[in-house]
PDB file of C-alpha atoms in Angstrom:
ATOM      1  CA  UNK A   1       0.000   0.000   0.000  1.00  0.00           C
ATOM      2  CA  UNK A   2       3.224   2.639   1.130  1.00  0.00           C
ATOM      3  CA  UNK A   3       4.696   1.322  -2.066  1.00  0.00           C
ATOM      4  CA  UNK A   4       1.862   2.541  -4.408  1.00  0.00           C
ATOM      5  CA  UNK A   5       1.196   5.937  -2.627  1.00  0.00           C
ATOM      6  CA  UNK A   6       4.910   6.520  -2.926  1.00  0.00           C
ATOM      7  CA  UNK A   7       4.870   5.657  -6.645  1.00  0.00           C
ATOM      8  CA  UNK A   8       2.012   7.932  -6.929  1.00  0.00           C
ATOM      9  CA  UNK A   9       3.531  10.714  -5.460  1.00  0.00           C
ATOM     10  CA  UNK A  10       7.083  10.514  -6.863  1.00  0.00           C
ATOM     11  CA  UNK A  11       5.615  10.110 -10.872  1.00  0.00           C
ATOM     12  CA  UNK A  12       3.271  13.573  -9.671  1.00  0.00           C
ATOM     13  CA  UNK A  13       6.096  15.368  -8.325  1.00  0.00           C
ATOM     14  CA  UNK A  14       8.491  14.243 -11.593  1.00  0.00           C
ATOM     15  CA  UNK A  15       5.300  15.838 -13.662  1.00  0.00           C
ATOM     16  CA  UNK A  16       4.971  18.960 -11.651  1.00  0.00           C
ATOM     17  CA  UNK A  17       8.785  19.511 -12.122  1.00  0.00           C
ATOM     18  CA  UNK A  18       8.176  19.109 -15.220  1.00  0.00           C
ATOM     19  CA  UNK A  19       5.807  21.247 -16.348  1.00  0.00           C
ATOM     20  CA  UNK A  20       7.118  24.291 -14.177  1.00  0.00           C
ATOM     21  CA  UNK A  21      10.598  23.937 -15.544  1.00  0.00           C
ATOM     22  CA  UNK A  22       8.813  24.071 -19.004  1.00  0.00           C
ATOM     23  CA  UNK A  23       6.092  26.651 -17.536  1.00  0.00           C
ATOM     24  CA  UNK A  24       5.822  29.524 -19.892  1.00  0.00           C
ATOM     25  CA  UNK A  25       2.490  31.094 -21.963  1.00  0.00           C
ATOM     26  CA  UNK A  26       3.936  30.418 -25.572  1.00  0.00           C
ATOM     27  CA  UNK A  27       1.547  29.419 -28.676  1.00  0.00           C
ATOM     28  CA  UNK A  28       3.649  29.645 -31.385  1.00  0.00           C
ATOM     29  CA  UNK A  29       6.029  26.909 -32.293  1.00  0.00           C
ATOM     30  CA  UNK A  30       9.640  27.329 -34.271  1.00  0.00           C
ATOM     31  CA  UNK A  31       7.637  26.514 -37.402  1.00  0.00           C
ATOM     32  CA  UNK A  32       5.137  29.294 -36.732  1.00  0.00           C
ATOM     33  CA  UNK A  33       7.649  31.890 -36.164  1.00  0.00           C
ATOM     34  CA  UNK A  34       8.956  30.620 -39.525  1.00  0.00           C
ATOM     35  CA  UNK A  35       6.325  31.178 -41.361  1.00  0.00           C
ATOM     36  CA  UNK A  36       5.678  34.655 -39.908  1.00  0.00           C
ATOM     37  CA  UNK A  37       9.318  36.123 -40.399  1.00  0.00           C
ATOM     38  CA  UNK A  38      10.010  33.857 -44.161  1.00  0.00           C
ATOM     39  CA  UNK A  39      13.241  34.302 -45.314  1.00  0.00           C
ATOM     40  CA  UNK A  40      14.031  37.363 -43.689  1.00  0.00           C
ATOM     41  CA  UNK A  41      15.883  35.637 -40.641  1.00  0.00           C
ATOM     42  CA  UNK A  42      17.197  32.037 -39.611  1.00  0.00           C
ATOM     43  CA  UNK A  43      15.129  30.962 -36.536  1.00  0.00           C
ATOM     44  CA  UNK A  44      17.398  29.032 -34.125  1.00  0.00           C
ATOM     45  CA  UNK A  45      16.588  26.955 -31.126  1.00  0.00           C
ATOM     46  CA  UNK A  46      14.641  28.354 -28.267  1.00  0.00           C
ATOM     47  CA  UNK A  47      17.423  28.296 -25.022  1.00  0.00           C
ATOM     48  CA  UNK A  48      15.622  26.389 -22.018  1.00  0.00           C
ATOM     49  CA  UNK A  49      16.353  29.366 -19.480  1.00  0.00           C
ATOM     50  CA  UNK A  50      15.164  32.479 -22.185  1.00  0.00           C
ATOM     51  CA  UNK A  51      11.562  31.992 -24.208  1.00  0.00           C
ATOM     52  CA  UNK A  52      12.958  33.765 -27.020  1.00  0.00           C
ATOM     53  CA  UNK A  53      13.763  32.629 -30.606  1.00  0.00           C
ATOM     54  CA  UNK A  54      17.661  33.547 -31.672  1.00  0.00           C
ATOM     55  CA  UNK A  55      17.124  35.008 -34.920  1.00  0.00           C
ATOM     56  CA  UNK A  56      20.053  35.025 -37.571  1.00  0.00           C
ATOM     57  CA  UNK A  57      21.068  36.218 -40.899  1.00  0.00           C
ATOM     58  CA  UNK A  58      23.635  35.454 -43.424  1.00  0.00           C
ATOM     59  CA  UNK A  59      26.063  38.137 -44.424  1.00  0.00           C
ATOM     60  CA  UNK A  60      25.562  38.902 -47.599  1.00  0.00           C
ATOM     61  CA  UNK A  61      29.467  39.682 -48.467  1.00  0.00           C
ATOM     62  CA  UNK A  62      30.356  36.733 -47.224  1.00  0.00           C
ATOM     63  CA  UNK A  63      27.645  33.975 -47.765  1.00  0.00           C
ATOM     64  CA  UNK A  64      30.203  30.978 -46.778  1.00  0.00           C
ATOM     65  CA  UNK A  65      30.366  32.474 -43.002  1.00  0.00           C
ATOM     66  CA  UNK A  66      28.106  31.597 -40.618  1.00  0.00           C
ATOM     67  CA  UNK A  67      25.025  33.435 -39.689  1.00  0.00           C
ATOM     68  CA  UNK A  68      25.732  35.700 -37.364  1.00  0.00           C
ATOM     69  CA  UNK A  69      22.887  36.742 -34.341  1.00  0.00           C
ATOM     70  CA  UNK A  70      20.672  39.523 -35.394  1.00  0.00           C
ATOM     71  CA  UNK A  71      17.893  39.754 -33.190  1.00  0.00           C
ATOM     72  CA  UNK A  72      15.529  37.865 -31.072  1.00  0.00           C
ATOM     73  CA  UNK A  73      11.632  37.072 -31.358  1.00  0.00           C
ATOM     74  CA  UNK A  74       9.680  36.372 -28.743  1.00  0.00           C
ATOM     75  CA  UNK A  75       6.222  36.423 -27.421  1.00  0.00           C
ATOM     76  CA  UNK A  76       5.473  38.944 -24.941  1.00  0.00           C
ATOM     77  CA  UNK A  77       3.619  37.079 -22.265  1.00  0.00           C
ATOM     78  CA  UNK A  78       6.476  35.052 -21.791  1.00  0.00           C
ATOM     79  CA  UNK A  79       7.758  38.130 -19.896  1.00  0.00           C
ATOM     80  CA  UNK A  80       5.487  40.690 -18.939  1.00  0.00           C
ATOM     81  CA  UNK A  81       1.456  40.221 -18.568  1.00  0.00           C
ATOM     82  CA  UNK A  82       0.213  43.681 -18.148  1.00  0.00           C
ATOM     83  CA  UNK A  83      -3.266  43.790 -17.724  1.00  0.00           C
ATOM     84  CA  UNK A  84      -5.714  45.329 -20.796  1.00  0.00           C
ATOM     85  CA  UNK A  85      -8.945  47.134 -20.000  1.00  0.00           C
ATOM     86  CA  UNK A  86     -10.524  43.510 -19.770  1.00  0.00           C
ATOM     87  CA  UNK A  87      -8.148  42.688 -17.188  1.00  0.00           C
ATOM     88  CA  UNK A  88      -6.035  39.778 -19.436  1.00  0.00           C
ATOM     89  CA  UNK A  89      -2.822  40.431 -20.972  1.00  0.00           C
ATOM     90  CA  UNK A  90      -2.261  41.219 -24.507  1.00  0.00           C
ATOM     91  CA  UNK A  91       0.289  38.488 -26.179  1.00  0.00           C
ATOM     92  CA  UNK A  92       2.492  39.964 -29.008  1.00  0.00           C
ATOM     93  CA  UNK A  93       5.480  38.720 -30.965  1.00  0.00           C
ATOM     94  CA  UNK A  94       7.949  40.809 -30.422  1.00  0.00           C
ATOM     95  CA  UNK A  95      11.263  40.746 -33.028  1.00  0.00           C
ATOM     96  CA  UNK A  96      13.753  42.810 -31.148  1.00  0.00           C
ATOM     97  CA  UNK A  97      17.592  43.698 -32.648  1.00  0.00           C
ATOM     98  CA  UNK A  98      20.590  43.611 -30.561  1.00  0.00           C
ATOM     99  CA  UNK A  99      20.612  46.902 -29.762  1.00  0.00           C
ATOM    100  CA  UNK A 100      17.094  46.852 -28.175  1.00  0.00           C
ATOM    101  CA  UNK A 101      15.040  48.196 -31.248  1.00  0.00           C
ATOM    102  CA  UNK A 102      11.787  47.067 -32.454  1.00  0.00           C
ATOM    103  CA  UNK A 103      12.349  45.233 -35.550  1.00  0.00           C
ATOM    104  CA  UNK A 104       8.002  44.107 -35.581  1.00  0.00           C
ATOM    105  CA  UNK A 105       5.532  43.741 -33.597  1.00  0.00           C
ATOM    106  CA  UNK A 106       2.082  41.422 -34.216  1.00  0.00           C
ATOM    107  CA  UNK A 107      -0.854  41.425 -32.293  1.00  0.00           C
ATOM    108  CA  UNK A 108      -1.415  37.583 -31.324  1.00  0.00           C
ATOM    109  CA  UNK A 109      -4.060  37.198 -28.732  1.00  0.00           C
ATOM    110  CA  UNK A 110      -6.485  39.553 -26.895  1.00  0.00           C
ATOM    111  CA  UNK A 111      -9.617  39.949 -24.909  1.00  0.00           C
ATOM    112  CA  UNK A 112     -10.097  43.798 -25.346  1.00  0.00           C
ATOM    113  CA  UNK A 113     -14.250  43.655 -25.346  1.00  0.00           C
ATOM    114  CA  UNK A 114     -14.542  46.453 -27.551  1.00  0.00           C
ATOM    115  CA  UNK A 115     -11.736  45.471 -30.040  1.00  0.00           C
ATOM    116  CA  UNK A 116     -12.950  41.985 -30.699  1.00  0.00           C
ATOM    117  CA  UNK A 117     -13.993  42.625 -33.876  1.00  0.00           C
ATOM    118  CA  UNK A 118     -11.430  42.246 -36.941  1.00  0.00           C
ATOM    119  CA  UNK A 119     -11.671  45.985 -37.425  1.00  0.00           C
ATOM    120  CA  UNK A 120     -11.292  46.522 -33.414  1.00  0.00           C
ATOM    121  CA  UNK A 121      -7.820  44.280 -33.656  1.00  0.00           C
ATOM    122  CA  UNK A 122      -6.613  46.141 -36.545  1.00  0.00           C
ATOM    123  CA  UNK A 123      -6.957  49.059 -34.496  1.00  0.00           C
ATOM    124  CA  UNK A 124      -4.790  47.788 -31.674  1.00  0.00           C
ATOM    125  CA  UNK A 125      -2.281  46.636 -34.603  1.00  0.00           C
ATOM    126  CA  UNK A 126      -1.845  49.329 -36.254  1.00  0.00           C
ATOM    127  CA  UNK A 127      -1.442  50.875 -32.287  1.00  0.00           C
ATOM    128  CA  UNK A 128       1.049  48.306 -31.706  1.00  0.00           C
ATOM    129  CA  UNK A 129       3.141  48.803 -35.162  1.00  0.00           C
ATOM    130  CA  UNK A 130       3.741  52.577 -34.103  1.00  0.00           C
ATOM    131  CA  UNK A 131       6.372  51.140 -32.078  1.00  0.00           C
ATOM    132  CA  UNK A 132       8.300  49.908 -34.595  1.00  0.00           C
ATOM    133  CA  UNK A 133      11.801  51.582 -35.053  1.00  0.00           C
ATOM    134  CA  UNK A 134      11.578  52.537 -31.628  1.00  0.00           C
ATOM    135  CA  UNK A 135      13.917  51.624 -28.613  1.00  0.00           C
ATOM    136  CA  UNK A 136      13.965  50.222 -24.997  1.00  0.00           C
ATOM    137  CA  UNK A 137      15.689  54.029 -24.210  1.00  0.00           C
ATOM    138  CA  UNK A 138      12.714  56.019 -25.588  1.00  0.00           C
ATOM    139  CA  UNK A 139      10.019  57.902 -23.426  1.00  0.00           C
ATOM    140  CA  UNK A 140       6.749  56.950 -24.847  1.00  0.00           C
ATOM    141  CA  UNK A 141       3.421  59.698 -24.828  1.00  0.00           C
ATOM    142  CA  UNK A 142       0.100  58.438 -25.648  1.00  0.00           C
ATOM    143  CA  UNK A 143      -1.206  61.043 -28.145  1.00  0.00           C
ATOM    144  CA  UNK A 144      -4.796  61.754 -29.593  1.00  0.00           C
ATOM    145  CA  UNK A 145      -6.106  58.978 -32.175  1.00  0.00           C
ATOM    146  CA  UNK A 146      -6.566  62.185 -35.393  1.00  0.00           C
ATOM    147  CA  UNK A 147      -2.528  63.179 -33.979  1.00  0.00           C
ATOM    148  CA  UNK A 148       0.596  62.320 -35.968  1.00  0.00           C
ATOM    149  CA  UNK A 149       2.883  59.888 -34.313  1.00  0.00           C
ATOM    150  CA  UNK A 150       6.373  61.523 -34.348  1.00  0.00           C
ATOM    151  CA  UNK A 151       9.619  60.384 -32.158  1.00  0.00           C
ATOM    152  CA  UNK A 152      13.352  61.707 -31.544  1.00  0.00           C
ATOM    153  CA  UNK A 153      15.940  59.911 -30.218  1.00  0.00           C
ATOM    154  CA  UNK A 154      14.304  59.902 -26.246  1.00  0.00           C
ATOM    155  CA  UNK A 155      10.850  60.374 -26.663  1.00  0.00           C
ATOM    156  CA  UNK A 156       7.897  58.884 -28.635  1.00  0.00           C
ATOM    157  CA  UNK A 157       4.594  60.331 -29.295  1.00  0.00           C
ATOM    158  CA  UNK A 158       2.062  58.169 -30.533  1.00  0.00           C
ATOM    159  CA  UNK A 159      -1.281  58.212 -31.619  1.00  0.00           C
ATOM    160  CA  UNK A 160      -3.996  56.725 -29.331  1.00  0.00           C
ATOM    161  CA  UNK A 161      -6.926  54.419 -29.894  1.00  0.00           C
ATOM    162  CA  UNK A 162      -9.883  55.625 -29.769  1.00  0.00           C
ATOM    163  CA  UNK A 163     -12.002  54.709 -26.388  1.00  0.00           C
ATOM    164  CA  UNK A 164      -8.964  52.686 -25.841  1.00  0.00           C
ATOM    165  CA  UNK A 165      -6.709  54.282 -23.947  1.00  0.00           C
ATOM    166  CA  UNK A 166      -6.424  51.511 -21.426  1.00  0.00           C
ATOM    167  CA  UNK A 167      -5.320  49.303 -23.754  1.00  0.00           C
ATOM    168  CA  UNK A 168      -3.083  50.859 -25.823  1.00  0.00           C
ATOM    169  CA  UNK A 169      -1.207  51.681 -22.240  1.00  0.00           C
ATOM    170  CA  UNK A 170      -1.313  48.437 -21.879  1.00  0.00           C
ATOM    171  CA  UNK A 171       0.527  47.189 -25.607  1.00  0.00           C
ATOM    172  CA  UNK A 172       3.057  50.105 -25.178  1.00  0.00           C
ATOM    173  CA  UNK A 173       3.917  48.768 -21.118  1.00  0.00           C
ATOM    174  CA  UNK A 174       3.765  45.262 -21.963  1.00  0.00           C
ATOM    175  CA  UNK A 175       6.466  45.906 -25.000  1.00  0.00           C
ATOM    176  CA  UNK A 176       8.722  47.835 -22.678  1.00  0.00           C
ATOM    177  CA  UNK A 177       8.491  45.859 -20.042  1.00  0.00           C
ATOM    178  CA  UNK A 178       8.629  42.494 -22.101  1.00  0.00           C
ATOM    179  CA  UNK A 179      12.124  43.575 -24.620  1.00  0.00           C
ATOM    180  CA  UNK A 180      13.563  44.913 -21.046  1.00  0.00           C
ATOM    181  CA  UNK A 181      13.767  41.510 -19.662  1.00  0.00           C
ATOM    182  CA  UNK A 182      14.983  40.013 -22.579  1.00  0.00           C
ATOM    183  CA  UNK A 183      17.583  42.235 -23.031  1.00  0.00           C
ATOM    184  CA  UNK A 184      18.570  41.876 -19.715  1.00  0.00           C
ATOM    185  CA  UNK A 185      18.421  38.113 -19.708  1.00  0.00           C
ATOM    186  CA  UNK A 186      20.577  37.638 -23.061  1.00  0.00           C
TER     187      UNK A 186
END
């Protein structure tokens, strides 16, 4: 009987381990992030300790050398889960250069009530793709949605969504917050 409730426990403990070693909110596999990026980069293999896809490119004067490191793609819930207006995180993939810039940004997964609709995701898209070309270093200023998004070399002034102010806080947190702790952790 102590024989089987041991057995029982140790094979639910192994599991447990397990999973929480492996614990982390991505959806997209190597084969998606493929297919998203095409032939633009080389996807290498997800490190066990950092949820983020090495991404590498071929030097074009020398196509015999090895790829080198570019940038790194990764989904943002892996590292940040700031809250929307509906109170659930917003997951994006995140492509991120080596210098901390924001190579693209796509809107995978949200439960904004109001922007449910294919039109209402475009919306927070088109919200999120303002923050391409922009860095870890810059300021960011949530602007009016009829204002012209404009940015320097510190400070970034987009233009808001409107009646969605809470969640385009929420994209332009959760991509600070999320490239911050991946730059940090590679």
């Amino acid at each position: 009987m102590y024989k089987n409730i041991w057995r029982r426990w140790l094979a639910c403990s192994i599991g447990l381990m397990c999973f929480l070693s492996n614990a982390h909110a991505a959806t997209l596999w190597k084969e998606d992030v493929e297919r998203m990026l095409g032939e633009a980069y080389i996807v290498g293999e997800m490190q066990p300790d950092l949820p983020a896809w090495p991404l590498f490119a071929a030097n074009p004067a020398q196509p015999d050398a090895k790829p080198e490191l570019k940038a790194y793609g990764f989904e943002s819930n892996d590292f940040a889960t700031v809250r929307g207006y509906s109170g659930k995180p917003i997951n994006m993939f995140v492509l991120l250069d080596l210098r901390g810039r924001f190579i693209d940004i796509k809107l995978l997964d949200h439960r904004e009530p109001i922007f449910l609709r294919p039109e209402g995701t475009a919306k927070l898209q088109a919200y999120a793709a303002q923050h391409k070309g922009l860095t870890l270093r810059h300021n960011i200023q949530l602007g009016r949605p009829s204002d012209t998004p404009s940015h320097n070399s510190q400070f970034a002034y987009l233009a808001g969504v409107q009646t969605g102010t809470i969640s385009a806080k929420a994209i332009s947190r959760t991509l600070m917050t999320a490239a911050a702790n991946v730059a940090v952790a590679a």
